[in-house]
């Protein structure tokens, strides 16, 4: 069955039934959007141990970035001189 015949079937429904069907479809869409908006945040770290690991990892990445930039700077100086 294609979409045109479905539209025709809905058009043939009594007005009250078509209105109820429309309200039901709208409520379904609103409910789906509401459920998606209120999903728990999967990016939030729940356990204190996980938060601590993330903090240490971030600090380590900052240290590594500084060391890398210093090493590259020294390498550029050595190449020039």
Tab-separated table of N, CA and C in Angstrom:
chain	number	residue	atom	x	y	z
A	1	UNK	N	0.841	-1.176	0.000
A	1	UNK	CA	0.000	0.000	0.000
A	1	UNK	C	0.892	1.247	0.000
A	2	UNK	N	0.588	2.178	-0.875
A	2	UNK	CA	1.407	3.386	-0.929
A	2	UNK	C	0.780	4.506	-0.087
A	3	UNK	N	1.512	5.591	-0.030
A	3	UNK	CA	1.116	6.695	0.850
A	3	UNK	C	-0.181	7.366	0.376
A	4	UNK	N	-0.392	7.400	-0.928
A	4	UNK	CA	-1.619	8.052	-1.438
A	4	UNK	C	-2.879	7.310	-0.997
A	5	UNK	N	-2.812	5.988	-1.014
A	5	UNK	CA	-3.999	5.237	-0.590
A	5	UNK	C	-4.231	5.392	0.911
A	6	UNK	N	-3.119	5.488	1.681
A	6	UNK	CA	-3.259	5.727	3.122
A	6	UNK	C	-3.917	7.079	3.386
A	7	UNK	N	-3.481	8.100	2.652
A	7	UNK	CA	-4.073	9.430	2.819
A	7	UNK	C	-5.557	9.380	2.472
A	8	UNK	N	-5.870	8.635	1.424
A	8	UNK	CA	-7.272	8.483	1.035
A	8	UNK	C	-8.086	7.793	2.108
A	9	UNK	N	-7.496	6.791	2.741
A	9	UNK	CA	-8.191	6.081	3.814
A	9	UNK	C	-8.457	7.002	5.001
A	10	UNK	N	-7.469	7.825	5.358
A	10	UNK	CA	-7.651	8.759	6.477
A	10	UNK	C	-8.688	9.813	6.109
A	11	UNK	N	-8.691	10.237	4.857
A	11	UNK	CA	-9.668	11.243	4.419
A	11	UNK	C	-11.090	10.687	4.483
A	12	UNK	N	-11.232	9.385	4.320
A	12	UNK	CA	-12.563	8.774	4.366
A	12	UNK	C	-13.073	8.545	5.783
A	13	UNK	N	-12.221	8.727	6.785
A	13	UNK	CA	-12.641	8.524	8.176
A	13	UNK	C	-13.612	9.622	8.598
A	14	UNK	N	-14.478	9.327	9.550
A	14	UNK	CA	-15.328	10.390	10.103
A	14	UNK	C	-14.458	11.468	10.761
A	15	UNK	N	-14.905	12.713	10.763
A	15	UNK	CA	-14.089	13.819	11.282
A	15	UNK	C	-13.618	13.622	12.722
A	16	UNK	N	-14.461	13.087	13.563
A	16	UNK	CA	-14.077	12.896	14.968
A	16	UNK	C	-12.952	11.879	15.065
A	17	UNK	N	-13.072	10.795	14.317
A	17	UNK	CA	-12.041	9.765	14.342
A	17	UNK	C	-10.723	10.288	13.760
A	18	UNK	N	-10.819	11.085	12.692
A	18	UNK	CA	-9.616	11.677	12.096
A	18	UNK	C	-8.948	12.629	13.095
A	19	UNK	N	-9.752	13.403	13.825
A	19	UNK	CA	-9.204	14.317	14.830
A	19	UNK	C	-8.509	13.547	15.944
A	20	UNK	N	-9.133	12.471	16.399
A	20	UNK	CA	-8.524	11.647	17.453
A	20	UNK	C	-7.207	11.045	16.958
A	21	UNK	N	-7.207	10.570	15.718
A	21	UNK	CA	-5.986	10.007	15.136
A	21	UNK	C	-4.889	11.077	15.042
A	22	UNK	N	-5.266	12.271	14.620
A	22	UNK	CA	-4.296	13.373	14.528
A	22	UNK	C	-3.724	13.737	15.876
A	23	UNK	N	-4.585	13.814	16.894
A	23	UNK	CA	-4.119	14.136	18.247
A	23	UNK	C	-3.206	13.039	18.761
A	24	UNK	N	-3.541	11.793	18.469
A	24	UNK	CA	-2.705	10.670	18.892
A	24	UNK	C	-1.319	10.746	18.242
A	25	UNK	N	-1.286	11.044	16.954
A	25	UNK	CA	0.005	11.148	16.248
A	25	UNK	C	0.818	12.309	16.815
A	26	UNK	N	0.178	13.444	17.043
A	26	UNK	CA	0.890	14.590	17.625
A	26	UNK	C	1.420	14.260	19.016
A	27	UNK	N	0.616	13.589	19.828
A	27	UNK	CA	1.058	13.209	21.168
A	27	UNK	C	2.237	12.245	21.096
A	28	UNK	N	2.212	11.353	20.122
A	28	UNK	CA	3.320	10.415	19.936
A	28	UNK	C	4.608	11.158	19.586
A	29	UNK	N	4.519	12.132	18.693
A	29	UNK	CA	5.696	12.915	18.306
A	29	UNK	C	6.206	13.731	19.486
A	30	UNK	N	5.302	14.390	20.206
A	30	UNK	CA	5.703	15.183	21.377
A	30	UNK	C	6.340	14.293	22.429
A	31	UNK	N	5.768	13.126	22.663
A	31	UNK	CA	6.334	12.190	23.636
A	31	UNK	C	7.724	11.724	23.236
A	32	UNK	N	7.925	11.470	21.962
A	32	UNK	CA	9.242	11.047	21.486
A	32	UNK	C	10.276	12.149	21.672
A	33	UNK	N	9.917	13.373	21.310
A	33	UNK	CA	10.840	14.507	21.483
A	33	UNK	C	11.136	14.721	22.961
A	34	UNK	N	10.121	14.662	23.798
A	34	UNK	CA	10.318	14.842	25.240
A	34	UNK	C	11.247	13.769	25.796
A	35	UNK	N	11.041	12.523	25.388
A	35	UNK	CA	11.892	11.428	25.867
A	35	UNK	C	13.332	11.620	25.428
A	36	UNK	N	13.532	12.075	24.212
A	36	UNK	CA	14.904	12.294	23.728
A	36	UNK	C	15.578	13.448	24.467
A	37	UNK	N	14.800	14.479	24.793
A	37	UNK	CA	15.379	15.620	25.512
A	37	UNK	C	15.736	15.270	26.951
A	38	UNK	N	15.017	14.351	27.558
A	38	UNK	CA	15.238	14.032	28.962
A	38	UNK	C	16.070	12.774	29.182
A	39	UNK	N	16.753	12.299	28.124
A	39	UNK	CA	17.656	11.167	28.311
A	39	UNK	C	18.783	11.582	29.245
A	40	UNK	N	19.301	10.682	30.050
A	40	UNK	CA	20.424	11.058	30.915
A	40	UNK	C	21.652	11.419	30.088
A	41	UNK	N	22.441	12.329	30.621
A	41	UNK	CA	23.645	12.796	29.937
A	41	UNK	C	24.706	11.710	30.011
A	42	UNK	N	25.008	11.080	28.880
A	42	UNK	CA	25.976	9.990	28.883
A	42	UNK	C	27.413	10.486	28.989
A	43	UNK	N	27.631	11.803	28.815
A	43	UNK	CA	28.990	12.329	28.894
A	43	UNK	C	29.384	12.657	30.329
A	44	UNK	N	28.411	12.683	31.233
A	44	UNK	CA	28.694	13.043	32.622
A	44	UNK	C	29.283	11.848	33.368
A	45	UNK	N	30.414	12.069	34.031
A	45	UNK	CA	31.053	10.997	34.791
A	45	UNK	C	30.377	10.888	36.147
A	46	UNK	N	29.895	9.718	36.465
A	46	UNK	CA	29.104	9.542	37.675
A	46	UNK	C	29.963	9.218	38.902
A	47	UNK	N	30.929	8.342	38.764
A	47	UNK	CA	31.664	7.913	39.950
A	47	UNK	C	32.823	8.867	40.246
A	48	UNK	N	33.146	9.068	41.531
A	48	UNK	CA	34.275	9.930	41.884
A	48	UNK	C	35.595	9.405	41.313
A	49	UNK	N	35.755	8.082	41.255
A	49	UNK	CA	36.990	7.517	40.702
A	49	UNK	C	37.128	7.868	39.223
A	50	UNK	N	36.028	7.822	38.490
A	50	UNK	CA	36.068	8.157	37.067
A	50	UNK	C	36.390	9.634	36.871
A	51	UNK	N	35.815	10.491	37.724
A	51	UNK	CA	36.128	11.927	37.635
A	51	UNK	C	37.601	12.179	37.919
A	52	UNK	N	38.158	11.473	38.915
A	52	UNK	CA	39.568	11.642	39.259
A	52	UNK	C	40.466	11.166	38.112
A	53	UNK	N	40.126	10.035	37.508
A	53	UNK	CA	40.915	9.543	36.364
A	53	UNK	C	40.877	10.546	35.219
A	54	UNK	N	39.711	11.118	34.963
A	54	UNK	CA	39.578	12.097	33.884
A	54	UNK	C	40.410	13.343	34.181
A	55	UNK	N	40.412	13.776	35.452
A	55	UNK	CA	41.204	14.955	35.820
A	55	UNK	C	42.693	14.680	35.631
A	56	UNK	N	43.140	13.496	36.092
A	56	UNK	CA	44.557	13.144	35.937
A	56	UNK	C	44.939	13.020	34.461
A	57	UNK	N	44.042	12.438	33.667
A	57	UNK	CA	44.319	12.292	32.238
A	57	UNK	C	44.445	13.661	31.575
A	58	UNK	N	43.580	14.591	31.954
A	58	UNK	CA	43.620	15.934	31.375
A	58	UNK	C	44.931	16.633	31.752
A	59	UNK	N	45.335	16.516	33.017
A	59	UNK	CA	46.601	17.124	33.451
A	59	UNK	C	47.782	16.505	32.714
A	60	UNK	N	47.745	15.198	32.551
A	60	UNK	CA	48.817	14.507	31.853
A	60	UNK	C	48.902	14.968	30.398
A	61	UNK	N	47.757	15.131	29.768
A	61	UNK	CA	47.754	15.593	28.385
A	61	UNK	C	48.329	17.002	28.274
A	62	UNK	N	48.029	17.862	29.262
A	62	UNK	CA	48.598	19.217	29.259
A	62	UNK	C	50.113	19.169	29.399
A	63	UNK	N	50.601	18.305	30.323
A	63	UNK	CA	52.050	18.174	30.489
A	63	UNK	C	52.714	17.663	29.213
A	64	UNK	N	52.098	16.673	28.598
A	64	UNK	CA	52.662	16.112	27.367
A	64	UNK	C	52.697	17.161	26.248
A	65	UNK	N	51.652	17.986	26.181
A	65	UNK	CA	51.609	19.028	25.161
A	65	UNK	C	52.740	20.038	25.371
A	66	UNK	N	52.960	20.433	26.634
A	66	UNK	CA	54.051	21.368	26.925
A	66	UNK	C	55.402	20.752	26.573
A	67	UNK	N	55.601	19.505	26.967
A	67	UNK	CA	56.869	18.836	26.655
A	67	UNK	C	57.075	18.728	25.144
A	68	UNK	N	56.017	18.398	24.419
A	68	UNK	CA	56.121	18.263	22.971
A	68	UNK	C	56.486	19.587	22.330
A	69	UNK	N	55.837	20.679	22.785
A	69	UNK	CA	56.139	21.984	22.192
A	69	UNK	C	57.569	22.407	22.532
A	70	UNK	N	58.024	22.099	23.751
A	70	UNK	CA	59.409	22.431	24.123
A	70	UNK	C	60.394	21.630	23.279
A	71	UNK	N	60.124	20.351	23.094
A	71	UNK	CA	60.994	19.492	22.297
A	71	UNK	C	61.050	19.985	20.848
A	72	UNK	N	59.899	20.365	20.291
A	72	UNK	CA	59.867	20.875	18.921
A	72	UNK	C	60.614	22.200	18.818
A	73	UNK	N	60.481	23.053	19.838
A	73	UNK	CA	61.190	24.326	19.847
A	73	UNK	C	62.700	24.099	19.874
A	74	UNK	N	63.146	23.192	20.730
A	74	UNK	CA	64.580	22.883	20.786
A	74	UNK	C	65.067	22.277	19.469
A	75	UNK	N	64.234	21.475	18.840
A	75	UNK	CA	64.605	20.874	17.557
A	75	UNK	C	64.755	21.953	16.483
A	76	UNK	N	63.829	22.939	16.486
A	76	UNK	CA	63.930	24.031	15.512
A	76	UNK	C	65.195	24.840	15.749
A	77	UNK	N	65.530	25.100	17.040
A	77	UNK	CA	66.746	25.837	17.352
A	77	UNK	C	67.981	25.070	16.879
A	78	UNK	N	67.987	23.763	17.080
A	78	UNK	CA	69.122	22.945	16.667
A	78	UNK	C	69.259	22.923	15.142
A	79	UNK	N	68.145	22.937	14.438
A	79	UNK	CA	68.187	22.937	12.978
A	79	UNK	C	68.713	24.259	12.445
A	80	UNK	N	68.379	25.370	13.119
A	80	UNK	CA	68.849	26.693	12.687
A	80	UNK	C	70.336	26.887	12.975
A	81	UNK	N	70.781	26.391	14.121
A	81	UNK	CA	72.151	26.683	14.563
A	81	UNK	C	73.179	25.700	14.187
